[in-house]
Structure formats: structure tokens, C-alpha cells
Coordinates of N, CA, C and O in Angstrom, one line a residue:
M1265 N -7.1 -14.0 8.8 CA -6.9 -12.7 7.9 C -6.6 -11.6 9.4 O -6.4 -10.5 9.0
K1266 N -8.0 -11.9 10.3 CA -7.9 -10.7 11.3 C -7.3 -10.8 12.4 O -6.6 -9.6 12.8
R1267 N -6.6 -12.0 12.6 CA -5.2 -12.0 13.4 C -4.1 -11.2 12.7 O -3.3 -10.2 13.3
F1268 N -3.9 -11.0 11.6 CA -3.2 -10.4 10.6 C -2.9 -8.7 10.9 O -2.1 -8.4 10.7
F1269 N -4.6 -8.8 10.5 CA -4.8 -7.2 10.3 C -4.7 -6.5 12.0 O -3.9 -5.7 11.8
F1270 N -5.0 -7.4 12.9 CA -4.8 -6.8 13.9 C -3.2 -6.5 14.2 O -2.8 -5.2 14.7
L1271 N -2.4 -7.2 14.1 CA -0.9 -7.1 14.2 C -0.6 -5.8 13.3 O 0.3 -4.9 13.5
L1272 N -1.2 -5.8 12.1 CA -1.0 -4.3 11.4 C -1.1 -3.3 12.2 O -0.5 -2.4 12.2
M1273 N -2.1 -3.5 13.0 CA -3.0 -1.9 13.4 C -2.1 -1.9 14.6 O -1.8 -0.6 15.2
L1274 N -1.8 -2.6 15.6 CA -0.7 -2.5 16.7 C 0.8 -1.9 16.1 O 1.5 -1.6 17.2
S1275 N 0.8 -2.4 15.0 CA 2.5 -1.8 15.0 C 3.1 -2.4 15.3 O 4.1 -1.4 16.1
F1276 N 3.4 -3.7 15.7 CA 4.4 -4.6 15.8 C 4.5 -4.4 17.4 O 5.7 -4.8 17.8
T1277 N 3.5 -4.1 18.3 CA 3.4 -3.8 19.9 C 3.5 -5.3 20.1 O 3.8 -5.9 21.1
V1278 N 2.3 -6.2 19.6 CA 2.4 -7.3 19.9 C 2.4 -8.3 18.5 O 2.0 -8.1 17.6
V1279 N 3.2 -9.9 18.6 CA 3.2 -10.9 17.7 C 2.9 -12.0 18.4 O 2.8 -11.9 19.4
S1280 N 2.4 -13.2 17.4 CA 1.9 -14.3 17.5 C 3.5 -15.1 17.7 O 4.8 -14.6 18.0
A1281 N 3.5 -16.2 18.4 CA 4.5 -17.1 18.9 C 5.5 -17.1 17.4 O 6.9 -17.7 17.5
S1282 N 4.8 -17.3 16.4 CA 5.7 -17.6 14.8 C 6.1 -16.6 14.2 O 6.0 -16.1 13.0
A1283 N 6.8 -15.5 15.1 CA 7.1 -14.2 14.8 C 8.4 -13.8 13.8 O 8.3 -13.4 12.9
Q1284 N 9.2 -15.0 13.8 CA 10.4 -15.5 13.3 C 9.8 -15.6 11.4 O 10.1 -15.7 10.8
D1285 N 8.4 -15.8 11.3 CA 7.8 -15.8 9.9 C 7.3 -14.6 9.8 O 7.1 -15.0 8.5
I1286 N 7.2 -13.6 10.5 CA 6.7 -12.6 10.0 C 7.7 -11.4 9.8 O 8.7 -10.9 10.6
Y1287 N 7.4 -10.6 8.5 CA 8.3 -9.8 8.0 C 7.6 -8.4 8.4 O 6.6 -8.3 7.6
G1288 N 7.8 -7.1 8.8 CA 7.3 -6.2 8.8 C 8.0 -4.6 8.5 O 9.4 -5.1 8.6
T1289 N 7.3 -3.4 8.1 CA 7.5 -2.5 8.1 C 7.3 -1.5 8.7 O 5.7 -1.5 8.3
K1290 N 7.2 -0.3 8.6 CA 6.8 1.0 9.2 C 7.1 1.9 8.5 O 6.6 3.1 8.6
K1291 N 8.2 1.8 7.4 CA 8.7 3.1 6.5 C 8.5 2.1 4.9 O 9.2 2.6 4.3
G1292 N 7.5 1.6 4.7 CA 7.1 1.2 3.5 C 7.0 2.9 2.5 O 6.4 3.4 3.3
Q1293 N 7.3 2.6 1.1 CA 6.8 3.8 0.3 C 6.0 3.4 -0.9 O 5.4 2.3 -1.6
V1294 N 4.7 4.1 -0.7 CA 3.6 4.2 -2.0 C 4.0 5.4 -2.2 O 3.7 6.5 -1.8
T1295 N 3.4 5.4 -3.8 CA 3.8 6.7 -4.6 C 2.5 6.7 -5.4 O 1.8 5.5 -5.7
F1296 N 1.7 7.5 -5.8 CA 1.2 7.4 -6.6 C 1.1 8.9 -7.7 O 1.9 9.8 -7.6
Y1297 N 0.8 8.2 -9.2 CA 0.9 9.0 -10.2 C -0.2 9.2 -11.0 O -0.7 8.4 -11.3
S1298 N -0.8 10.1 -11.4 CA -1.8 10.7 -12.2 C -1.2 11.9 -13.4 O -0.7 12.9 -13.4
E1299 N -1.0 11.3 -14.7 CA -1.0 12.0 -16.0 C -2.4 12.8 -16.5 O -3.3 12.2 -16.8
A1300 N -2.2 13.9 -16.6 CA -3.4 14.6 -17.3 C -3.0 15.7 -17.8 O -1.8 16.6 -17.8
P1301 N -3.8 15.9 -18.6 CA -3.3 17.5 -19.8 C -3.0 18.7 -19.4 O -1.7 18.8 -19.9
L1302 N -3.0 19.4 -18.3 CA -2.6 20.8 -17.8 C -1.7 20.3 -16.7 O -0.3 21.0 -16.7
E1303 N -1.5 19.4 -15.9 CA -0.4 18.8 -15.1 C -0.2 17.4 -14.2 O -1.4 17.3 -14.2
N1304 N 0.8 17.2 -14.7 CA 0.8 15.6 -13.5 C 0.8 15.7 -12.1 O 1.3 16.5 -12.0
I1305 N 0.1 14.6 -11.7 CA 0.2 14.9 -10.0 C 1.0 13.5 -9.6 O 0.7 12.6 -10.0
E1306 N 1.5 13.9 -8.8 CA 2.8 12.9 -8.0 C 2.8 13.2 -6.5 O 2.6 14.2 -6.0
A1307 N 2.5 12.2 -5.7 CA 2.3 12.3 -4.4 C 3.1 11.0 -3.6 O 3.3 9.9 -4.9
R1308 N 4.2 11.0 -2.3 CA 4.7 10.3 -1.8 C 4.5 9.8 -1.0 O 4.4 11.0 0.4
N1309 N 4.5 8.7 -0.2 CA 4.3 8.4 1.3 C 5.4 7.6 1.7 O 5.5 6.3 1.3
N1310 N 6.2 7.7 2.7 CA 7.5 7.1 3.0 C 6.9 6.3 4.7 O 7.8 6.0 5.3
E1311 N 5.6 6.2 5.1 CA 5.5 5.7 6.1 C 4.1 4.8 6.3 O 3.4 4.3 7.2
A1312 N 4.1 3.8 5.6 CA 3.0 2.7 4.8 C 3.7 1.2 5.9 O 4.5 1.5 6.1
A1313 N 3.0 1.0 6.6 CA 3.2 0.1 7.8 C 2.4 -1.7 6.6 O 1.3 -1.5 6.5
G1314 N 3.3 -2.3 7.2 CA 3.2 -3.7 6.0 C 3.7 -4.6 6.9 O 4.9 -4.7 7.5
F1315 N 2.9 -6.1 6.7 CA 3.7 -7.1 7.2 C 3.3 -8.4 5.9 O 2.8 -8.2 4.9
I1316 N 4.2 -9.4 6.0 CA 3.9 -10.5 5.0 C 4.1 -11.6 6.3 O 5.5 -11.5 6.6
D1317 N 3.5 -12.6 6.1 CA 3.6 -13.6 6.7 C 4.4 -14.9 6.0 O 3.4 -15.3 5.0
T1318 N 5.4 -15.3 6.2 CA 6.3 -16.0 5.2 C 5.2 -17.5 5.1 O 5.6 -18.6 4.6
K1319 N 5.0 -18.1 6.0 CA 4.1 -19.5 6.7 C 2.8 -19.3 5.7 O 2.5 -20.7 4.9
T1320 N 2.1 -18.6 5.6 CA 0.7 -18.5 5.4 C 0.7 -17.5 4.2 O -0.3 -17.9 3.5
G1321 N 1.5 -16.6 3.6 CA 1.3 -15.8 2.3 C 0.6 -14.7 2.7 O -0.1 -13.6 1.7
E1322 N -0.2 -14.7 4.0 CA -0.8 -13.3 4.3 C -0.2 -11.8 4.2 O 1.1 -12.0 4.7
I1323 N -0.7 -11.1 3.8 CA -0.2 -9.6 3.5 C -0.9 -8.8 4.3 O -2.0 -8.7 3.4
A1324 N -0.5 -7.5 4.6 CA -1.6 -6.5 4.8 C -0.4 -4.9 4.8 O 0.5 -5.2 5.2
F1325 N -1.4 -4.0 4.6 CA -0.7 -3.2 4.7 C -1.9 -1.8 5.0 O -2.8 -2.0 5.0
S1326 N -1.1 -0.7 5.7 CA -1.7 0.5 6.0 C -1.3 1.8 5.4 O 0.2 2.0 6.1
V1327 N -2.1 3.0 5.1 CA -1.3 4.1 5.1 C -2.2 5.3 5.6 O -3.3 5.4 5.1
L1328 N -1.4 6.0 6.2 CA -2.0 7.2 6.8 C -2.3 8.6 5.5 O -1.2 8.7 4.7
I1329 N -3.5 8.3 5.0 CA -3.6 9.5 3.6 C -2.6 10.6 4.1 O -2.3 11.3 2.7
K1330 N -3.0 11.1 5.1 CA -2.2 12.4 5.5 C -0.9 12.5 5.5 O -0.1 13.8 5.2
S1331 N 0.0 11.6 5.1 CA 1.2 11.6 5.2 C 1.8 11.5 3.6 O 2.8 11.1 3.5
F1332 N 0.6 11.6 2.7 CA 1.3 11.8 1.5 C 1.7 13.7 1.3 O 0.9 14.1 2.0
K1333 N 3.0 13.4 0.3 CA 3.5 14.8 0.4 C 4.1 14.7 -1.1 O 4.1 14.1 -2.1
F1334 N 3.2 15.9 -1.8 CA 3.3 16.8 -2.9 C 4.3 17.6 -3.1 O 4.6 18.3 -2.0
E1335 N 4.8 17.9 -4.4 CA 5.8 18.9 -4.6 C 5.2 20.4 -3.9 O 5.6 21.5 -3.8
K1336 N 3.4 20.7 -4.4 CA 3.1 21.9 -4.3 C 2.1 21.5 -3.2 O 1.5 21.0 -3.0
A1337 N 2.2 22.6 -2.1 CA 1.7 23.0 -1.2 C 0.4 22.7 -1.1 O -0.9 22.1 -0.5
L1338 N -0.6 23.4 -2.3 CA -1.9 23.7 -2.4 C -2.5 22.1 -2.8 O -3.7 21.8 -2.5
M1339 N -1.7 21.4 -3.7 CA -2.0 20.3 -4.2 C -2.2 19.4 -3.1 O -3.7 18.7 -2.8
E1340 N -1.4 19.4 -1.9 CA -1.8 18.4 -0.8 C -2.9 19.1 -0.2 O -3.7 17.9 0.5
E1341 N -2.9 19.9 0.1 CA -4.3 20.8 0.8 C -5.5 19.6 -0.2 O -6.8 19.6 0.8
H1342 N -5.7 20.3 -1.3 CA -6.8 19.7 -2.3 C -6.8 18.3 -1.7 O -8.2 17.5 -1.7
F1343 N -5.3 17.4 -2.0 CA -5.9 16.0 -2.1 C -6.9 15.9 -0.7 O -7.7 14.7 -0.9
N1344 N -6.0 16.0 0.5 CA -6.7 16.0 2.1 C -8.0 16.4 1.8 O -9.0 15.7 2.7
T1345 N -8.2 17.6 1.8 CA -9.8 18.5 2.2 C -10.8 18.0 1.0 O -12.2 17.5 1.3
S1346 N -10.5 18.6 0.0 CA -11.5 18.3 -1.2 C -11.5 16.6 -1.9 O -12.8 16.1 -2.2
Y1347 N -10.7 16.0 -1.9 CA -10.8 14.3 -2.5 C -10.9 13.1 -1.7 O -11.8 12.6 -1.6
M1348 N -9.9 13.6 -0.9 CA -9.6 12.0 0.1 C -10.3 12.3 1.2 O -10.3 11.3 1.9
E1349 N -10.9 13.5 1.6 CA -11.3 14.1 3.0 C -10.8 13.2 4.1 O -11.5 12.2 5.1
S1350 N -9.1 13.2 4.6 CA -8.5 12.4 4.7 C -8.8 12.8 6.5 O -8.3 11.7 7.5
D1351 N -9.5 13.8 6.9 CA -10.3 13.7 8.3 C -10.9 12.7 8.6 O -11.6 12.2 9.8
K1352 N -11.8 12.3 7.9 CA -13.1 11.5 7.7 C -12.8 10.5 7.4 O -13.0 9.2 8.1
Y1353 N -11.5 10.0 6.6 CA -11.3 8.5 6.0 C -9.7 8.6 6.2 O -8.9 9.0 5.1
P1354 N -9.0 8.6 7.1 CA -7.7 8.9 7.3 C -6.7 8.0 7.0 O -5.6 8.3 6.6
K1355 N -7.2 6.8 6.6 CA -6.3 5.6 6.2 C -6.9 4.7 5.1 O -8.1 4.6 5.2
S1356 N -5.8 4.3 4.2 CA -6.3 3.0 3.3 C -5.7 2.0 3.4 O -4.2 2.3 4.4
T1357 N -6.0 1.0 3.5 CA -5.4 -0.4 3.5 C -5.7 -1.5 2.6 O -6.4 -1.1 1.5
F1358 N -4.8 -2.4 2.7 CA -5.1 -3.6 1.6 C -4.8 -4.6 2.9 O -3.8 -4.5 3.4
M1359 N -5.5 -5.8 2.6 CA -5.6 -6.9 3.4 C -5.7 -8.2 2.1 O -6.7 -8.1 1.4
G1360 N -4.6 -9.1 2.4 CA -4.7 -10.0 1.4 C -3.9 -11.6 1.5 O -3.4 -11.6 2.7
K1361 N -3.5 -12.1 0.4 CA -2.6 -13.1 0.4 C -1.9 -13.0 -0.7 O -2.4 -13.0 -1.7
I1362 N -0.9 -13.7 -0.6 CA -0.2 -14.3 -1.5 C -0.6 -15.1 -2.7 O -0.7 -16.3 -2.0
K1363 N -1.2 -15.3 -3.9 CA -1.8 -16.7 -4.5 C -0.8 -17.7 -4.1 O -1.2 -18.9 -4.6
N1364 N 0.4 -17.6 -5.0 CA 1.6 -18.7 -5.1 C 2.3 -18.6 -4.3 O 3.6 -18.2 -4.6
P1365 N 2.5 -18.5 -2.5 CA 3.7 -18.3 -1.7 C 4.8 -19.4 -2.3 O 6.0 -19.2 -1.8
E1366 N 4.6 -20.4 -2.7 CA 5.5 -21.6 -3.1 C 6.5 -21.1 -3.6 O 7.8 -21.6 -3.6
V1367 N 6.5 -20.7 -4.9 CA 7.3 -20.0 -5.5 C 8.7 -19.3 -5.2 O 9.5 -18.9 -5.2
V1368 N 8.8 -18.2 -3.5 CA 9.6 -17.6 -2.6 C 9.8 -18.6 -2.1 O 9.6 -19.3 -1.6
K1369 N 11.0 -18.5 -2.2 CA 12.3 -19.5 -1.7 C 13.0 -18.2 -0.6 O 13.9 -17.9 -0.6
W1370 N 12.2 -18.4 0.9 CA 12.9 -17.4 1.4 C 14.0 -17.3 2.3 O 14.6 -16.2 3.0
N1371 N 14.7 -18.2 2.0 CA 16.1 -18.7 2.9 C 17.1 -18.8 1.8 O 18.1 -18.9 1.7
T1372 N 16.6 -18.1 0.3 CA 17.6 -18.1 -0.9 C 17.6 -17.0 -1.6 O 16.2 -16.7 -1.8
D1373 N 18.6 -16.2 -2.0 CA 18.6 -15.3 -2.6 C 18.1 -15.2 -4.1 O 18.1 -16.1 -4.7
G1374 N 17.3 -14.5 -4.6 CA 16.6 -14.3 -5.7 C 15.2 -13.3 -5.7 O 15.1 -12.6 -4.8
T1375 N 14.7 -13.1 -7.2 CA 13.7 -12.3 -7.7 C 12.7 -13.6 -7.8 O 12.5 -14.1 -8.7
Y1376 N 11.6 -13.1 -7.4 CA 10.4 -13.9 -7.2 C 9.1 -13.1 -7.7 O 9.3 -12.5 -6.8
R1377 N 8.4 -13.5 -8.8 CA 7.4 -13.1 -9.2 C 5.8 -13.7 -8.9 O 5.9 -14.8 -8.3
V1378 N 5.3 -13.1 -8.4 CA 4.0 -13.8 -7.2 C 2.5 -12.9 -7.8 O 3.3 -11.5 -8.1
T1379 N 1.8 -13.1 -7.1 CA 0.5 -12.4 -7.6 C -0.3 -12.3 -6.5 O -0.6 -13.1 -4.8
A1380 N -0.7 -10.9 -5.7 CA -1.2 -10.8 -4.5 C -2.9 -10.3 -4.8 O -3.3 -9.8 -5.7
E1381 N -3.5 -11.1 -3.9 CA -5.1 -11.2 -4.1 C -5.5 -10.9 -2.7 O -5.5 -11.4 -1.7
G1382 N -6.2 -9.3 -2.9 CA -7.0 -9.2 -1.7 C -8.4 -7.9 -1.6 O -8.6 -7.9 -3.0
T1383 N -8.2 -7.0 -0.4 CA -8.9 -6.0 -0.9 C -8.7 -5.0 -0.4 O -7.6 -5.2 0.5
L1384 N -8.7 -4.2 -1.1 CA -8.0 -2.5 -1.4 C -9.1 -1.4 -0.7 O -10.6 -1.3 -1.2
N1385 N -9.1 -1.0 0.3 CA -10.0 -0.1 0.9 C -9.5 1.3 1.0 O -8.2 1.7 1.2
I1386 N -9.9 2.4 -0.1 CA -9.8 3.8 -0.1 C -11.1 4.7 0.4 O -12.1 3.9 -0.2
H1387 N -11.0 5.7 1.0 CA -11.8 6.2 1.3 C -13.2 5.8 1.7 O -14.7 6.1 1.6
N1388 N -13.2 5.0 2.5 CA -14.5 3.5 3.1 C -14.7 2.9 2.2 O -16.3 2.4 2.4
V1389 N -14.0 2.5 1.1 CA -14.9 1.3 0.3 C -14.2 0.7 -0.1 O -12.8 1.0 -0.7
S1390 N -14.8 -0.3 -0.1 CA -13.7 -1.7 -0.5 C -13.8 -2.3 -1.7 O -15.3 -2.0 -2.0
K1391 N -12.8 -2.9 -2.5 CA -12.6 -3.4 -3.7 C -11.8 -4.7 -3.8 O -10.9 -4.3 -3.5
P1392 N -12.2 -5.6 -4.4 CA -11.1 -6.8 -4.5 C -9.9 -6.1 -5.3 O -10.0 -5.6 -6.2
L1393 N -9.2 -6.6 -5.0 CA -7.5 -6.2 -6.0 C -6.8 -7.2 -6.4 O -6.3 -7.8 -5.2
T1394 N -6.3 -7.8 -7.5 CA -5.2 -8.9 -8.3 C -4.4 -7.8 -8.5 O -4.8 -7.3 -9.5
T1395 N -3.0 -8.0 -8.2 CA -1.8 -7.7 -9.0 C -0.4 -8.4 -8.9 O -0.8 -9.1 -8.3
E1396 N 0.5 -8.2 -9.7 CA 1.3 -8.8 -10.1 C 2.3 -8.2 -9.0 O 2.3 -6.9 -8.9
A1397 N 3.5 -8.8 -8.3 CA 4.5 -7.9 -7.4 C 5.6 -9.2 -7.5 O 5.5 -10.1 -8.0
T1398 N 6.7 -8.6 -7.1 CA 7.8 -9.1 -7.2 C 8.5 -8.9 -5.8 O 8.0 -8.0 -5.2
I1399 N 8.8 -9.9 -5.0 CA 9.4 -10.1 -3.8 C 11.4 -10.8 -4.0 O 11.2 -11.4 -4.8
V1400 N 11.8 -9.7 -3.5 CA 13.3 -9.9 -3.7 C 13.8 -10.7 -2.6 O 13.9 -9.4 -1.0
I1401 N 14.9 -11.6 -2.6 CA 15.4 -12.0 -1.0 C 17.0 -11.7 -1.6 O 17.7 -12.4 -2.2
K1402 N 17.5 -10.9 -0.6 CA 19.0 -10.8 -1.0 C 19.7 -10.6 0.3 O 19.1 -9.7 1.4
D1403 N 20.8 -11.4 0.9 CA 21.6 -11.6 1.9 C 20.4 -11.6 3.2 O 20.8 -11.3 4.2
G1404 N 19.4 -12.2 3.0 CA 18.7 -12.2 4.2 C 17.7 -11.3 4.7 O 16.6 -11.3 5.2
N1405 N 17.8 -10.2 3.6 CA 16.9 -9.2 3.7 C 16.1 -8.9 2.4 O 15.8 -10.0 1.4
V1406 N 14.2 -8.9 2.8 CA 13.3 -9.1 2.3 C 12.8 -7.5 1.5 O 12.5 -6.6 2.5
S1407 N 12.6 -7.8 0.2 CA 11.7 -6.2 -0.2 C 10.8 -6.9 -1.3 O 10.6 -7.6 -1.5
S1408 N 10.0 -5.5 -1.7 CA 8.7 -6.1 -2.3 C 8.4 -4.8 -3.3 O 8.6 -3.7 -2.6
N1409 N 8.0 -4.9 -4.2 CA 7.4 -3.9 -5.2 C 6.1 -4.3 -6.1 O 6.5 -5.2 -6.5
A1410 N 5.3 -3.3 -6.0 CA 4.1 -3.8 -6.6 C 3.2 -2.4 -7.5 O 4.0 -1.3 -6.9
K1411 N 3.0 -2.5 -8.3 CA 2.4 -1.9 -9.2 C 1.0 -1.8 -9.7 O 0.8 -3.0 -10.1
F1412 N 0.1 -0.8 -9.3 CA -1.4 -1.1 -9.7 C -2.1 0.3 -10.0 O -1.7 1.1 -9.5
N1413 N -3.3 0.0 -11.0 CA -4.1 1.0 -11.2 C -5.3 1.4 -10.4 O -5.6 0.1 -10.0
V1414 N -6.2 2.2 -9.9 CA -6.8 2.4 -9.4 C -7.7 3.3 -10.2 O -7.5 4.5 -10.5
R1415 N -9.0 3.1 -10.3 CA -10.2 4.5 -10.9 C -10.4 4.8 -10.0 O -11.0 4.5 -8.9
V1416 N -10.2 6.2 -9.4 CA -10.7 7.3 -9.0 C -12.4 7.2 -8.2 O -12.4 6.9 -7.0
A1417 N -13.1 7.1 -9.4 CA -14.8 7.0 -9.5 C -15.0 5.8 -8.9 O -15.9 5.6 -8.2
D1418 N -14.0 4.6 -8.6 CA -14.7 3.0 -8.0 C -14.7 3.1 -6.7 O -15.3 2.8 -5.8
F1419 N -14.1 4.3 -5.7 CA -13.8 4.4 -4.7 C -14.6 5.8 -4.2 O -14.4 6.4 -3.0
N1420 N -15.2 6.1 -4.8 CA -16.3 7.4 -4.6 C -15.5 8.9 -4.0 O -15.9 9.3 -3.1
I1421 N -14.6 9.1 -4.8 CA -13.5 10.0 -4.6 C -14.5 11.1 -5.9 O -14.4 10.8 -6.8
K1422 N -14.7 12.1 -5.4 CA -15.5 13.2 -6.2 C -14.6 14.0 -6.8 O -13.9 14.4 -5.9
V1423 N -14.5 14.2 -7.9 CA -13.9 15.0 -8.5 C -15.1 16.2 -9.0 O -15.6 16.3 -9.9
P1424 N -14.6 17.8 -8.7 CA -15.0 18.5 -9.1 C -15.2 19.0 -10.8 O -13.7 19.0 -11.3
S1425 N -16.2 19.1 -11.2 CA -16.4 19.6 -12.8 C -15.4 20.6 -13.0 O -14.4 20.3 -14.4
A1426 N -14.8 21.5 -12.5 CA -14.1 22.6 -13.3 C -12.4 21.6 -13.0 O -11.8 22.5 -13.7
V1427 N -12.4 20.9 -12.4 CA -10.9 21.0 -12.8 C -10.7 19.1 -12.6 O -9.7 18.4 -13.3
S1428 N -12.1 18.7 -13.5 CA -12.1 17.2 -13.9 C -10.9 16.7 -15.2 O -10.8 15.8 -15.1
R1429 N -10.8 18.0 -16.1 CA -9.7 17.7 -16.8 C -8.1 16.8 -16.0 O -7.6 16.9 -17.3
N1430 N -7.9 17.8 -15.4 CA -6.7 17.9 -14.8 C -6.5 16.5 -13.7 O -5.3 16.4 -13.0
I1431 N -7.7 16.0 -13.5 CA -7.7 14.8 -12.6 C -7.6 13.6 -13.4 O -8.4 13.3 -14.4
A1432 N -6.7 12.7 -13.7 CA -6.8 11.3 -14.3 C -7.8 10.5 -13.6 O -8.1 10.4 -12.5
E1433 N -8.8 9.8 -14.7 CA -9.8 8.9 -13.9 C -9.1 7.7 -13.6 O -9.6 6.9 -12.4
T1434 N -7.7 7.3 -13.9 CA -7.1 6.0 -13.3 C -5.7 6.8 -12.6 O -4.9 7.3 -13.6
V1435 N -5.5 6.2 -11.7 CA -4.2 6.8 -10.9 C -3.1 5.3 -10.7 O -3.7 4.3 -10.2
E1436 N -1.8 5.4 -11.3 CA -1.1 4.4 -11.0 C -0.5 4.4 -9.7 O 0.4 5.2 -9.3
V1437 N -0.4 3.2 -8.7 CA -0.2 3.4 -7.6 C 1.2 2.3 -7.6 O 1.1 1.2 -8.4
T1438 N 2.4 2.6 -6.8 CA 3.4 1.9 -6.7 C 3.6 1.5 -5.5 O 3.7 2.9 -4.2
V1439 N 4.2 0.3 -4.6 CA 4.4 0.2 -3.3 C 5.5 -0.8 -3.8 O 5.9 -1.5 -4.2
D1440 N 6.6 -0.2 -2.6 CA 7.8 -0.6 -2.3 C 7.9 -0.6 -1.1 O 7.8 0.3 -0.1
C1441 N 8.6 -1.5 -0.5 CA 8.9 -1.8 0.9 C 10.1 -2.8 1.2 O 10.4 -3.6 0.3
R1442 N 10.6 -2.4 1.9 CA 11.8 -2.9 2.7 C 11.3 -3.9 4.1 O 10.6 -2.7 4.7
Y1443 N 11.1 -4.9 4.1 CA 11.4 -5.6 5.6 C 12.2 -6.2 6.5 O 13.2 -6.6 5.7
D1444 N 11.8 -6.0 7.5 CA 12.4 -6.7 8.8 C 11.7 -7.7 9.4 O 10.4 -8.0 9.5
P1445 N 12.5 -8.9 9.7 CA 11.9 -9.9 10.8 C 11.4 -9.2 12.1 O 11.8 -7.9 12.6
V1446 N 10.2 -9.6 12.2 CA 9.5 -8.7 13.6 C 9.8 -9.8 14.6 O 9.5 -11.0 14.7
Q1447 N 10.3 -9.3 16.1 CA 10.7 -9.9 17.4 C 9.7 -9.9 17.9 O 8.8 -9.2 18.2
N1448 N 9.8 -11.1 19.0 CA 8.5 -10.8 19.9 C 9.2 -9.9 21.3 O 10.2 -9.6 21.1
K1449 N 8.2 -9.4 21.7 CA 8.3 -7.8 22.4 C 8.1 -8.6 24.3 O 7.3 -9.2 24.2

């Protein structure tokens, strides 16, 4: 797992000899949605880096917090300064493994339901995460989708009482990625 995370952090610059078994992206999409009585909050990040190792089932993602874009600039500013403290905690990561990698036929078109299990780190707090995901193989292309909920309080994200009615306790996170084979450099 350490080797795999090292690959993610180098963002495709160094890969192992089995690189043909590794698929990666630098443009994964992570969105989150919070439904609240006064105003729904949604943000999108199209710069998530991620890898899937088809031999081991290892997966890893990293996303820069400041890369989340909001409809309103003030929401984005408050998100980065007041809640996520993105200067202090610049990224979020997930490192884990597909629990049932044998169900995916990497060379056969199809839609495969898998379970991903690992550690989600947000705001410098790590928590275990298990979620269902879908992997789609079509014409040799690999993509994935997962949706899960995150409790804000679990990651020590403080919400001022003045706006607590407008911030949901649980945020829905969606991860959509298209991957390319990682080539030796």
C-alpha cells in the first residue's frame, strides 16, 4: 500500500514494472452535496488524482481542497478558510482496496459492482470507509463511480453555531473517474 500511495503522490512520474496493470487519472471528478433548510451547498473538483491496480485491487485518490469550485465565491471562501482550513490541511486522500476484485473482468466490457474498503483522510483525520462502487469497462476504457456519506463532525470540521442550520451534519460525496493505462516513463 505504501508503494501505491507513493505512486499517487508522484502523480504518474514513476511507476513500477507492472505499470500496464495500473490505471490512473489526474482529472477525476469529486462532488459533494449538502441539503439544508436555507440553502443547498454543492461543490465540484475536476482535478482528483487516482489509481487502480488491477492485479492487487489497490486504489488511491488524492484531491486538493482548494480545487473545489462553488456556484458562489463567498461559499468557496468560507469553505476554504472557516471550515476546511485548506491552507493548513491542503488535501484529502483515500487509500484502500477493492474487497472483491475477482468480479471485475478487466479485459471484458461490462458493469461491475465492487466494494471498496480503506481509509479516508479529511482535515487531517483518518477514518475507515467502506462503500459500494461501480466499475465500467467499455472498449478497453475504465471508469468508476462511488457515492458515500461523510459526517462533518467525524473529521473535526467545526461549524459555527450561527450557520449550523445551513450546514448539513452529513454530506453526500460522489467520485467519478475515467482512467488511462499508466505508462513507464
